[in-house]
Coordinates of C-alpha atoms in Angstrom, one line a residue:
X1 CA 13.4 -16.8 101.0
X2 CA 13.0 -19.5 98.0
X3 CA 13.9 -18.9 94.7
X4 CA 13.0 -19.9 91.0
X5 CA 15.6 -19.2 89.2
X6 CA 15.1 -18.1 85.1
X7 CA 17.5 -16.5 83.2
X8 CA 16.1 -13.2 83.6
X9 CA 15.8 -13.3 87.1
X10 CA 17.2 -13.0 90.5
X11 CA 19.5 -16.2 91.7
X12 CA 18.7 -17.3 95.3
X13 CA 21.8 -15.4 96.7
X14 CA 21.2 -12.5 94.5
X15 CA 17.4 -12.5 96.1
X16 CA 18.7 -12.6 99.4
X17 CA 20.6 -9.6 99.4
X18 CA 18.5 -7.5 97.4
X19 CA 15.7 -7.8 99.8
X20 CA 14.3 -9.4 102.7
X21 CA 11.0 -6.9 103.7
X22 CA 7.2 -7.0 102.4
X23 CA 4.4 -6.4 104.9
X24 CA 1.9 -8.6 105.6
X25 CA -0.7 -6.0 104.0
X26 CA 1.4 -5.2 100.9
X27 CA 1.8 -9.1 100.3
X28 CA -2.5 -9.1 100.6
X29 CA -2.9 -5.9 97.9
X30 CA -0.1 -7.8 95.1
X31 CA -2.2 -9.2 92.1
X32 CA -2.4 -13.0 91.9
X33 CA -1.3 -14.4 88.6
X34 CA -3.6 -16.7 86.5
X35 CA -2.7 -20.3 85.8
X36 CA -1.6 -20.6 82.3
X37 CA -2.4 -24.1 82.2
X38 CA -5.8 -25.8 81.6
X39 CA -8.9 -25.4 83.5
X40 CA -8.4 -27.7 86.7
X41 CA -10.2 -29.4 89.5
X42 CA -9.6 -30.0 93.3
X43 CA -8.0 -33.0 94.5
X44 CA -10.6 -34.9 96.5
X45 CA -9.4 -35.7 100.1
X46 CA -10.3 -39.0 99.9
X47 CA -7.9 -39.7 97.1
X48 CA -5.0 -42.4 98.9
X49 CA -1.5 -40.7 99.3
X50 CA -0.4 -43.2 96.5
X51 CA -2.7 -42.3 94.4
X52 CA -2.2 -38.4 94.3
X53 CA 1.8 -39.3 94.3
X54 CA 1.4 -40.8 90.9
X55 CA -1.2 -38.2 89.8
X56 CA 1.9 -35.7 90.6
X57 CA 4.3 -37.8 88.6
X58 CA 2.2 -38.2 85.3
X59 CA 1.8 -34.1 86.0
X60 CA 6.2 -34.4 85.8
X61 CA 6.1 -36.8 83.3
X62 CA 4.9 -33.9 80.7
X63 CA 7.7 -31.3 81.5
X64 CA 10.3 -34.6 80.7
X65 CA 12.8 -33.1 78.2
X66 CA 14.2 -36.6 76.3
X67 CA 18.2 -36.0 75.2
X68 CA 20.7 -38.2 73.8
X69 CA 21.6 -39.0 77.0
X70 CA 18.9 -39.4 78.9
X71 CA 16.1 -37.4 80.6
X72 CA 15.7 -34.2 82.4
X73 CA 12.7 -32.2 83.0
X74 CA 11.7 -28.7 83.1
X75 CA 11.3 -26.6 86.4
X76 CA 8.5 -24.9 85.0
X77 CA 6.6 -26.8 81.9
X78 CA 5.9 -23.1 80.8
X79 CA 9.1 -22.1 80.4
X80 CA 11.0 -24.4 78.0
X81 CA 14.9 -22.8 78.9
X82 CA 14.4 -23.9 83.2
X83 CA 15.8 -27.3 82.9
X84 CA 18.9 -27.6 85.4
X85 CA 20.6 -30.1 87.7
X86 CA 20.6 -29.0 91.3
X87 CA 18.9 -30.9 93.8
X88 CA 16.3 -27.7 94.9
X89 CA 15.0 -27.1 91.6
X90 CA 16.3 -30.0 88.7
X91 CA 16.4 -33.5 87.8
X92 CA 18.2 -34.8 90.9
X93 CA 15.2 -34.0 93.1
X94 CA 12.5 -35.6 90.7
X95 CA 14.9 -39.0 90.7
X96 CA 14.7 -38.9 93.6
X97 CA 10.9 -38.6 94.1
X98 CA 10.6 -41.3 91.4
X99 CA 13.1 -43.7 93.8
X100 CA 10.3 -43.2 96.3
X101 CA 7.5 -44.0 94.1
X102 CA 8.9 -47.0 92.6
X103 CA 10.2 -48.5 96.2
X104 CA 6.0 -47.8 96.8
X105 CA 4.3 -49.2 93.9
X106 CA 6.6 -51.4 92.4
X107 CA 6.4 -50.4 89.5
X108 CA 9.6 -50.4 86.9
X109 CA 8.2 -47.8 85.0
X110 CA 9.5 -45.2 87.8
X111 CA 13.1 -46.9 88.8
X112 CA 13.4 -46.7 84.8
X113 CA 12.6 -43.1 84.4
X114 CA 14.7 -42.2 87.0
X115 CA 17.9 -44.5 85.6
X116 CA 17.0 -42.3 82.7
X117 CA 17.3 -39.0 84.6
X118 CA 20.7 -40.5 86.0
X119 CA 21.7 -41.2 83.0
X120 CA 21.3 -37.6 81.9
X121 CA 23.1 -36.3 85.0
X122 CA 26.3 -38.5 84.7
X123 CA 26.8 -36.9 80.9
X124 CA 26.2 -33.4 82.7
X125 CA 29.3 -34.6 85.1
X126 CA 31.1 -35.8 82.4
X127 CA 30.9 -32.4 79.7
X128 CA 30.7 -29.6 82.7
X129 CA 33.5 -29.0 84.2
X130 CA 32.5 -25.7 86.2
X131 CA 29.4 -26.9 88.1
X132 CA 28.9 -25.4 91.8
X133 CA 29.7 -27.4 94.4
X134 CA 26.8 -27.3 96.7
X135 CA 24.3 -30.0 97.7
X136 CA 21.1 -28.0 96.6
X137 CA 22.8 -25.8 94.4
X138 CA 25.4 -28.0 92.3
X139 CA 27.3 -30.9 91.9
X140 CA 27.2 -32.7 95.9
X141 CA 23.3 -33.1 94.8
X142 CA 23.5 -34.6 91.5
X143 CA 26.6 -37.2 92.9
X144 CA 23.9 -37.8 96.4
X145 CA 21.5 -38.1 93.5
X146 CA 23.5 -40.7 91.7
X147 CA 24.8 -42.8 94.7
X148 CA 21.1 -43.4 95.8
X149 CA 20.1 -44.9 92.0
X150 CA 23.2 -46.9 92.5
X151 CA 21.7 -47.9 95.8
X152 CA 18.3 -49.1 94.4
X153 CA 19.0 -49.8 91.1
X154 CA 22.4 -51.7 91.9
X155 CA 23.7 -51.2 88.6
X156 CA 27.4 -50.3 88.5
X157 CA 27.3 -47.6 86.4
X158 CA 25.9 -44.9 88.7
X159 CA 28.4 -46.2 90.8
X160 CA 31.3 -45.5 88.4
X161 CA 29.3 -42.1 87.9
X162 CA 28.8 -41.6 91.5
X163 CA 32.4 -42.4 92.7
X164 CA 33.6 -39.9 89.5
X165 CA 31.5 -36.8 90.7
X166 CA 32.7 -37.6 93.9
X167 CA 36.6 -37.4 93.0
X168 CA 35.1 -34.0 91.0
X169 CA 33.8 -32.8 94.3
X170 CA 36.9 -33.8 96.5
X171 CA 39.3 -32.0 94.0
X172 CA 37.5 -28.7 94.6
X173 CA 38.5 -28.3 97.6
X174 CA 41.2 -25.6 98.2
X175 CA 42.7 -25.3 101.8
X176 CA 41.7 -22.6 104.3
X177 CA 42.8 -22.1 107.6
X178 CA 43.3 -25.3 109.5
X179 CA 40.8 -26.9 107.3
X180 CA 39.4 -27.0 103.7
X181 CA 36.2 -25.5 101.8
X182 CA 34.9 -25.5 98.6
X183 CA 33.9 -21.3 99.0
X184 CA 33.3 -18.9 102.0
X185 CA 30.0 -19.6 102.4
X186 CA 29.6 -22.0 105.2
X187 CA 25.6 -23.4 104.5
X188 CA 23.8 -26.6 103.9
X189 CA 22.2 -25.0 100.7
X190 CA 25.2 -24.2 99.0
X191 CA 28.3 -23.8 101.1
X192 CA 30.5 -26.3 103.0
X193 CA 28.0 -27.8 105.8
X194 CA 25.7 -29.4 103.4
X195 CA 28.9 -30.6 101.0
X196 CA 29.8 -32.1 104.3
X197 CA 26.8 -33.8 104.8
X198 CA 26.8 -35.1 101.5
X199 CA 30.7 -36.4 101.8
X200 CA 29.8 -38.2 104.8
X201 CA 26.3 -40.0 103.0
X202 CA 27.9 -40.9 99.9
X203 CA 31.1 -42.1 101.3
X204 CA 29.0 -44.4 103.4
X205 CA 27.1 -45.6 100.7
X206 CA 30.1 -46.2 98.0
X207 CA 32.4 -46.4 100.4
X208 CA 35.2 -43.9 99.9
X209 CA 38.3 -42.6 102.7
X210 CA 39.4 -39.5 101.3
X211 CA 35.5 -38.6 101.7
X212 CA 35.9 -38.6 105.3
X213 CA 39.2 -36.9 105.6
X214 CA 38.1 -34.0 103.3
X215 CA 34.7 -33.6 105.4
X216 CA 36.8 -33.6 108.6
X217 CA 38.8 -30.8 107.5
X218 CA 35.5 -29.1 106.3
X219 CA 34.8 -29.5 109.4
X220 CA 37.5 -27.9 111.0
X221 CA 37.5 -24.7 108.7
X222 CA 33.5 -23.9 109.6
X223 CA 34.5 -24.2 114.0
X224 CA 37.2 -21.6 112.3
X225 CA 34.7 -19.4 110.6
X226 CA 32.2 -19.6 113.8
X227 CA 32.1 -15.9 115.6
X228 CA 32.1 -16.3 119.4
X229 CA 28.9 -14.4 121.3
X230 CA 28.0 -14.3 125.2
X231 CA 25.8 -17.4 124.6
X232 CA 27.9 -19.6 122.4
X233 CA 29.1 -19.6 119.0
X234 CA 27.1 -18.2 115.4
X235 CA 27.9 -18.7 112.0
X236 CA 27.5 -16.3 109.1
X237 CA 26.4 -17.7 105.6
X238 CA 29.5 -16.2 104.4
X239 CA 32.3 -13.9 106.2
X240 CA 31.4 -11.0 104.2
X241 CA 27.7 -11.4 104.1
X242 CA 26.0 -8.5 106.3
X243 CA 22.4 -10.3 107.1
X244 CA 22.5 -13.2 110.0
X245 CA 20.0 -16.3 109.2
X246 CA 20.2 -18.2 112.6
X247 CA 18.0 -21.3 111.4
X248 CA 18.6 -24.2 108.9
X249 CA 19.1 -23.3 105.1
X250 CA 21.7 -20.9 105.6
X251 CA 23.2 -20.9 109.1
X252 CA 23.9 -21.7 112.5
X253 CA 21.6 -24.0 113.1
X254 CA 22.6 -26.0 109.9
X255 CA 26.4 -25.6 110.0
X256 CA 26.3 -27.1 113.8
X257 CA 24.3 -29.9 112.8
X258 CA 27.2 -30.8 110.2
X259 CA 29.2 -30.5 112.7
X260 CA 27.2 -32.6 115.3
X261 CA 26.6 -35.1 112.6
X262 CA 30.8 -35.0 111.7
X263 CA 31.8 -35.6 115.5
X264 CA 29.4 -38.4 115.3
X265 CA 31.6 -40.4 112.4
X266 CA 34.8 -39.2 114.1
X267 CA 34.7 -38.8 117.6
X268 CA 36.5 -35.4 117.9
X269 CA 35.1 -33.8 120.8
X270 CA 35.8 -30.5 119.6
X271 CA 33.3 -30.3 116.9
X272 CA 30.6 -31.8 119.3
X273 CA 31.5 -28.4 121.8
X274 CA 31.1 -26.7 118.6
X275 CA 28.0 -27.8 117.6
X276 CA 26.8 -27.7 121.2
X277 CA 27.8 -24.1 121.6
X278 CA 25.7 -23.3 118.0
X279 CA 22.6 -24.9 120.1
X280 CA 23.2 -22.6 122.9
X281 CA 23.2 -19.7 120.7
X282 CA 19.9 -20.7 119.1
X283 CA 18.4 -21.1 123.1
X284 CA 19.5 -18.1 123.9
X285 CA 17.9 -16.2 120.6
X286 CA 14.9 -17.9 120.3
X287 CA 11.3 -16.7 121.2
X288 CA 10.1 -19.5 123.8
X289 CA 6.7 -18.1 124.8
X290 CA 5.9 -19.5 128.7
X291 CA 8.9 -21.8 128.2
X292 CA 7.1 -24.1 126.3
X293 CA 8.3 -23.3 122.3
X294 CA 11.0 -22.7 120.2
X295 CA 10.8 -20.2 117.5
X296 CA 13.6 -18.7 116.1
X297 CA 13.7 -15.1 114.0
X298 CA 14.4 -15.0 110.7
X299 CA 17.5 -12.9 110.4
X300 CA 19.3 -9.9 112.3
X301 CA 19.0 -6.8 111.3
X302 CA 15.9 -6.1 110.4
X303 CA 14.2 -9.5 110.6
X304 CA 13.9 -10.2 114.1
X305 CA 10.5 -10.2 114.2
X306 CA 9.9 -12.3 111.7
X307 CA 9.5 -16.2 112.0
X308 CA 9.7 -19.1 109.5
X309 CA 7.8 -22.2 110.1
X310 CA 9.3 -24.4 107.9
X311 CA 12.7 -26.4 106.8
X312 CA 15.2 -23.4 105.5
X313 CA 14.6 -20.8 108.4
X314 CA 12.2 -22.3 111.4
X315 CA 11.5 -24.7 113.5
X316 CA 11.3 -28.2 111.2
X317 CA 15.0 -27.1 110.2
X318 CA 16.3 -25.9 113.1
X319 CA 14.9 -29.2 115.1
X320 CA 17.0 -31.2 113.3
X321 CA 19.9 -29.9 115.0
X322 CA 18.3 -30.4 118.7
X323 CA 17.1 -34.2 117.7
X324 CA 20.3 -34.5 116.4
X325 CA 22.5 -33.7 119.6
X326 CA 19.3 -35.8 121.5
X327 CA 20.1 -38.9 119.6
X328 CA 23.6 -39.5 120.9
X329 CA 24.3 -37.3 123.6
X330 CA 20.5 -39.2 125.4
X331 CA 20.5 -35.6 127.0
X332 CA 16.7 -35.1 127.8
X333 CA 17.3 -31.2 127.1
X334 CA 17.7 -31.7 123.5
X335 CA 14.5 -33.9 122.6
X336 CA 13.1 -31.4 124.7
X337 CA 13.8 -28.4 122.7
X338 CA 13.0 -30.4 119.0
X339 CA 9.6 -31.1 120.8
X340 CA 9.7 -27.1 122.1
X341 CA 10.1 -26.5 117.8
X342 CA 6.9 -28.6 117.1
X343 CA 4.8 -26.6 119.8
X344 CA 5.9 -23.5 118.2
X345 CA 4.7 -24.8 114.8
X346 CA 1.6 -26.2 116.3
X347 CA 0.7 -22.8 118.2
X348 CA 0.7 -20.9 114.9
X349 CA -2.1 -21.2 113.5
X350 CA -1.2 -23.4 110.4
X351 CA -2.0 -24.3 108.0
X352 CA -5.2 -22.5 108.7
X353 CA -3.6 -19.6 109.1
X354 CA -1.0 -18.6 106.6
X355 CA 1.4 -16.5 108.6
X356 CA 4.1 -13.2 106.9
X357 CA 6.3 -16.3 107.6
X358 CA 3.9 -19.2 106.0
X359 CA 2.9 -17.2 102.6
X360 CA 0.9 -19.2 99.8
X361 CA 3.9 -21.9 99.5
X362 CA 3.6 -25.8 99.8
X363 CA 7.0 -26.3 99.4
X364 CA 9.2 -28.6 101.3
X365 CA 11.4 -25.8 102.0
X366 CA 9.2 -23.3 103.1
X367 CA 5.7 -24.5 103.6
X368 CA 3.1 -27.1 104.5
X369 CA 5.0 -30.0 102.9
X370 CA 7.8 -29.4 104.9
X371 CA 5.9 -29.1 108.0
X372 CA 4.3 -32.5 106.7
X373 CA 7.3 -34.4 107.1
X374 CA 8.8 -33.1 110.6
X375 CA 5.4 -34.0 111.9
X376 CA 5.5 -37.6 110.1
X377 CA 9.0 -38.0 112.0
X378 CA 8.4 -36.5 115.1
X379 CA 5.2 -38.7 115.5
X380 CA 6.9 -41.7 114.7
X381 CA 9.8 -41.2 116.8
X382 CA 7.8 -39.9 120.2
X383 CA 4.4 -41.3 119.6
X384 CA 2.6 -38.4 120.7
X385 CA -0.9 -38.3 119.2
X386 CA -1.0 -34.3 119.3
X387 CA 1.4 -35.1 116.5
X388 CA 0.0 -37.5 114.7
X389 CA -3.5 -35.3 114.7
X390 CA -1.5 -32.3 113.5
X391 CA 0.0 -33.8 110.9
X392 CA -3.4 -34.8 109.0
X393 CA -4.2 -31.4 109.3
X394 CA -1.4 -30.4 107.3
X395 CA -1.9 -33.2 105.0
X396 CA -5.1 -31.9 104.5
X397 CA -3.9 -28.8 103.3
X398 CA -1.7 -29.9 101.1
X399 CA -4.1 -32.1 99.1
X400 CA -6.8 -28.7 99.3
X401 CA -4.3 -26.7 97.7
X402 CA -3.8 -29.2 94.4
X403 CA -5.0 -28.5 91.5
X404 CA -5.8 -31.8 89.0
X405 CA -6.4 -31.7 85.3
X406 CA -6.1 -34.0 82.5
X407 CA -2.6 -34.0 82.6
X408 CA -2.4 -34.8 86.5
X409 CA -1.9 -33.0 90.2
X410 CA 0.1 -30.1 90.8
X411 CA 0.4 -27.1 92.9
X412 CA 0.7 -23.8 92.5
X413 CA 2.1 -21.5 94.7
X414 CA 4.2 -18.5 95.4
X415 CA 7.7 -19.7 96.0
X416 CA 9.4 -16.4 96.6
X417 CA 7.6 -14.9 100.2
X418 CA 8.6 -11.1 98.9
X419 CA 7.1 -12.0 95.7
X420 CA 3.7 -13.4 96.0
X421 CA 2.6 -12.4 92.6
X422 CA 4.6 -15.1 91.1
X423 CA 2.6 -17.8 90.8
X424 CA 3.9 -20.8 89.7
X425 CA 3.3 -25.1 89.2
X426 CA 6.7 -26.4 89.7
X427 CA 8.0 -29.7 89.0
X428 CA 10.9 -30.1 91.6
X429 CA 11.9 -31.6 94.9
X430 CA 12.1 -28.6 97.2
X431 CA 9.5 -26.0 95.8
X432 CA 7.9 -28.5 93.3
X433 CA 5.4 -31.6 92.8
X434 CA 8.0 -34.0 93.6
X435 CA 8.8 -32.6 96.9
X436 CA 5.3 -32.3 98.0
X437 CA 4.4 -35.6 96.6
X438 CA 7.0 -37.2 98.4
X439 CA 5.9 -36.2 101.6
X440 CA 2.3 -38.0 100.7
X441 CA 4.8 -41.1 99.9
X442 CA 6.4 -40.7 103.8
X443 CA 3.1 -40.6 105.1
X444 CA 1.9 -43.4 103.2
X445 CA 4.8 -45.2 104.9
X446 CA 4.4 -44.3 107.9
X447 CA 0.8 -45.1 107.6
X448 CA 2.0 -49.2 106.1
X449 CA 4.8 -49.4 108.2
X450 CA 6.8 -49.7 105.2
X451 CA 10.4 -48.1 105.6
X452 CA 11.2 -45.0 103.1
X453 CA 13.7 -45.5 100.3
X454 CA 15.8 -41.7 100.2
X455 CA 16.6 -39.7 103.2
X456 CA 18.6 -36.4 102.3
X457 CA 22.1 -35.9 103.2
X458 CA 20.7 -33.2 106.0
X459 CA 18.1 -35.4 107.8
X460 CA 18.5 -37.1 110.9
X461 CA 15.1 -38.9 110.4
X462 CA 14.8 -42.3 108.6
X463 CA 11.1 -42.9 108.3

C-alpha cells in the first residue's frame, strides 16, 4: 500500500485503485532485484542505536543534491530525477530525522544540514505556487517541517517561512458544507484529517488563530462526510472512491483521531461523539480472536481478509485513535483496546514471520520500524515488560535487515506489498533510512531517558 513515486510510475492514489490483490505464493515466485550499489556487509547487532543512526545519515548524506538555495536529497541515490518535498518520501522527512540526530549527539553538523534542507524548502514555498496540500503528500508537511527547525534552531527565518506556508495552506481552503476542505479526500496522508492535524501542531508552535478556526471547520466538514452504519459512523478516503480502508493512512480510524484530537483543543462535544462513533465502528469490524486482540482488515471489498500490521492500515495506526480517546476520556475501555492492537501485533508472528500483510518492508509506514516505535511508546507509557521484550525483537530485525558499505547503512526493501520485485534503498522518512533510523534514535531515548525532539502531527505519543 506504499508508494515510490518516479516519473514513470504509478502515484500512491493511482496504485491504490489500480490494484490491491497478490497472493501470498505469487509474491514468493516474483524475481528479487539486485542491489545496484556496492558490495555490502551486515550491520552487527552490537553496533549502539547512535551509532547505526549516523551510519544511516552519512548513507543520506551522499544522495544530498546542493542548490542555490539550499539542500535537498534524492529519494533514490539511483535515480537522479526523485528529489521532492513531501514529508513520505522528500527532504522534509530527512530534516526531520537530522533534528533528531543533532538533539542526540550534539553535533552542529546535523542542525546545519537540516537549516540547509529548510532553507531549500522555504524557496520551494516561495516559487510553487500549486503544491498539494497534504501532510505527507504536499505543502502541511514541508510548513510542519519548517515550524519544527524554527523550534530547535530558533532562528526567525523558518518562522517567517513557517507562518508564510501556513497562510498558503489556510488560503486553500474552499468551503463545503457546514465546514471547509482543502479536497474530497478526508485522510491523514493527503486529505483534510492530517491537514488538520498539522493546523492544530503548527498553530501551537507559532502560534496562529485563524489556524484553529480553519481546522475546526475541517473538522466539521469530515463529521459531514462520515456515512452512518449499525455500529457507528465510517469514513471513505474520498466520497467517490469505491474501496473502504478502515485503519490509519487513509480512513476511519485516522479521520476520528483528527477529530478526537480537534474536540480536545475545542471542547465541542460533537466531534468527540464523532470520533467515539468512528471507534465503535472499528470494534465492531475488527477480528478480536478470544477477546483478547484487535486487528482490523485491510479494506472492503475484497480485502477483508487481509491484515496490516503496521502504521497506514493496522494496528500501530489504528491504536492511536484508542490511546487517544484513553488519554482524556480515563475510560479503561480505550487503553484496553490500544493494548488489544499490540496483542494482535505480538500474536503474529513478526518479525519472524513476515506475513501477506508484513512483506519485505522496514518502513515506518508499513513495516518493522513502524512496529518499532508503537512498541517504544506503548512500553513507556504502560510498563509492561512483554512490551519492552517485543520491541528488541523488532529492533533486532531491523538492524538484520541493514545493509553497510563504505558509504554507510541502509536498507533495502520492497516498499510497494503488490510489487515485491521492486527493490529499493531509500533515503526518506516513511519508507526510507531516515525513518528507520529515527526509530533506533526513539529507542535510544527511551533507553537514556532522554526526551525526543520531533513528534508528527498524527501522534499522540511524546517519547
Amino acid at each position: 500500500m506504499c508508494y515510490f513515486h518516479r516519473p514513470s510510475e504509478l502515484t500512491r492514489r493511482q496504485f491504490i485503485h489500480e490494484g490491491l490483490t497478490v497472493s501470498a505464493a505469487v509474491m514468493g515466485a516474483l524475481p528479487i532485484t539486485i542491489d545496484r550499489q556496492k558490495t555490502t556487509t551486515s550491520v552487527s547487532p552490537d553496533m549502539s542505536n547512535i551509532d547505526i543512526a549516523k551510519a544511516a545519515g552519512s548513507w543520506i548524506d551522499t544522495a544530498g543534491v546542493v542548490t542555490e538555495s539550499g539542500l535537498t536529497w534524492l529519494a533514490d541515490p539511483m535515480d537522479p530525477a526523485s528529489t521532492g518535498n513531501t514529508l513520505y518520501h522528500g527532504s522534509p522527512g530527512v530534516v526531520l530525522f537530522l533534528l533528531d540526530l543533532y538533539h542526540a549527539t550534539g553535533a552542529e553538523v546535523y542542525l546545519d544540514t537540516a537549516r540547509s534542507g529548510a532553507d531549500a524548502i522555504m524557496t520551494v514555498l516561495q516559487t510553487e505556487t500549486e503544491l498539494p496540500p497534504g501532510l505527507y503528500t504536499g505543502l502541511a508537511g514541508m510548513v510542519f517541517c519548517l515550524a519544527e527547525v524554527y523550534r530547535v534552531a530558533k532562528d526567525r527565518r523558518y518562522y517567517t517561512g513557517a507562518a508564510r506556508g501556513l497562510n498558503a495552506l489556510l488560503g486553500a481552503a474552499r468551503p463545503a458544507g457546514t465546514g471547509m476542505e482543502w479536497s474530497t479526500e478526508t485522510d491523514v496522508i493527503g486529505g483534510g484529517s492530517g491537514i488538520g492535524l498539522t493546523l492544530l501542531n503548527v498553530a501551537e508552535t507559532i502560534g496562529d488563530t485563524d489556524a484553529l478556526d480553519v481546522a475546526s471547520a475541517a473538522g466539521h466538514r469530515l463529521m459531514e462526510l462520515g456515512q452512518p452504519t449499525s455500529h457507528g459512523i465510517k469514513w471513505p478516503m474520498s466520497p467517490d472512491y469505491r474501496r473502504l480502508m478502515p485503519n490509519f493512512s487513509h480512513g476511519t480510524a485516522g479521520v476520528s483521531y483528527y477529530l478526537a484530537t480537534l474536540y480536545q483543543v475545542t471542547g465541542d462535544e460533537r466531534l468527540l461523539d464523532a470520533a467515539v462513533a468512528g471507534a465503535r465502528y472499528l470494534q465492531s469490524v475488527a477480528s478480536t480472536g478470544d477477546g483478547d486482540v484487535c486487528l482490523v482488515f485491510h479494506n472492503e471489498p475484497d480485502g477483508e481478509d487481509l491484515y496490516y500490521l503496521s502504521w497506514c492500515h493496522g494496528p500501530v495506526g489504528t491504536a492511536r485513535l484508542f490511546y487517544r480517546l484513553a488519554s482524556f476520556t480515563r475510560e479503561e475501555e480505550w487503553l484496553r483496546w490500544a493494548n488489544m492492537c499490540a496483542r494482535g501485533i505480538m500474536q503474529s508472528g513478526i518479525p519472524e514471520q513476515r506475513t501477506p500483510g508484513f512483506w519485505n518492508n522496514v518502513s515506518q509506514c508499513c513495516g518493522d520500524a513502524g512496529v518499532g516505535e508503537f512498541f517504544s511508546s506503548m512500553y513507556q507509557v504502560t510498563g509492561d515488560q512483554a512490551y519492552h521484550d517485543f520491541l528488541y525483537r523488532i529492533r533486532a530485525s531491523v538492524v538484520e535487515r541493514a545493509t553497510e558499505d563504505s558509504a554507510g547503512i541502509r536498507w533495502l526493501q520492497a516498499a510497494h506489498r503488490t510489487r515485491p520485485e521492486l527493490v529499493v534503498a531509500q533515503t526518506g522518512y516513511m519508507q526510507g533510512a531516515a525513518g528507520m533510523a529515527t526509530f533506533l534514535l526513539h529507542l535510544d531515548a527511551l533507553e537514556s531517558g532522554r526526551e525526543t525532539t520531533v513528534v508528527l502531527p498524527d501522534s499522540p505519543f511524546t517519547l
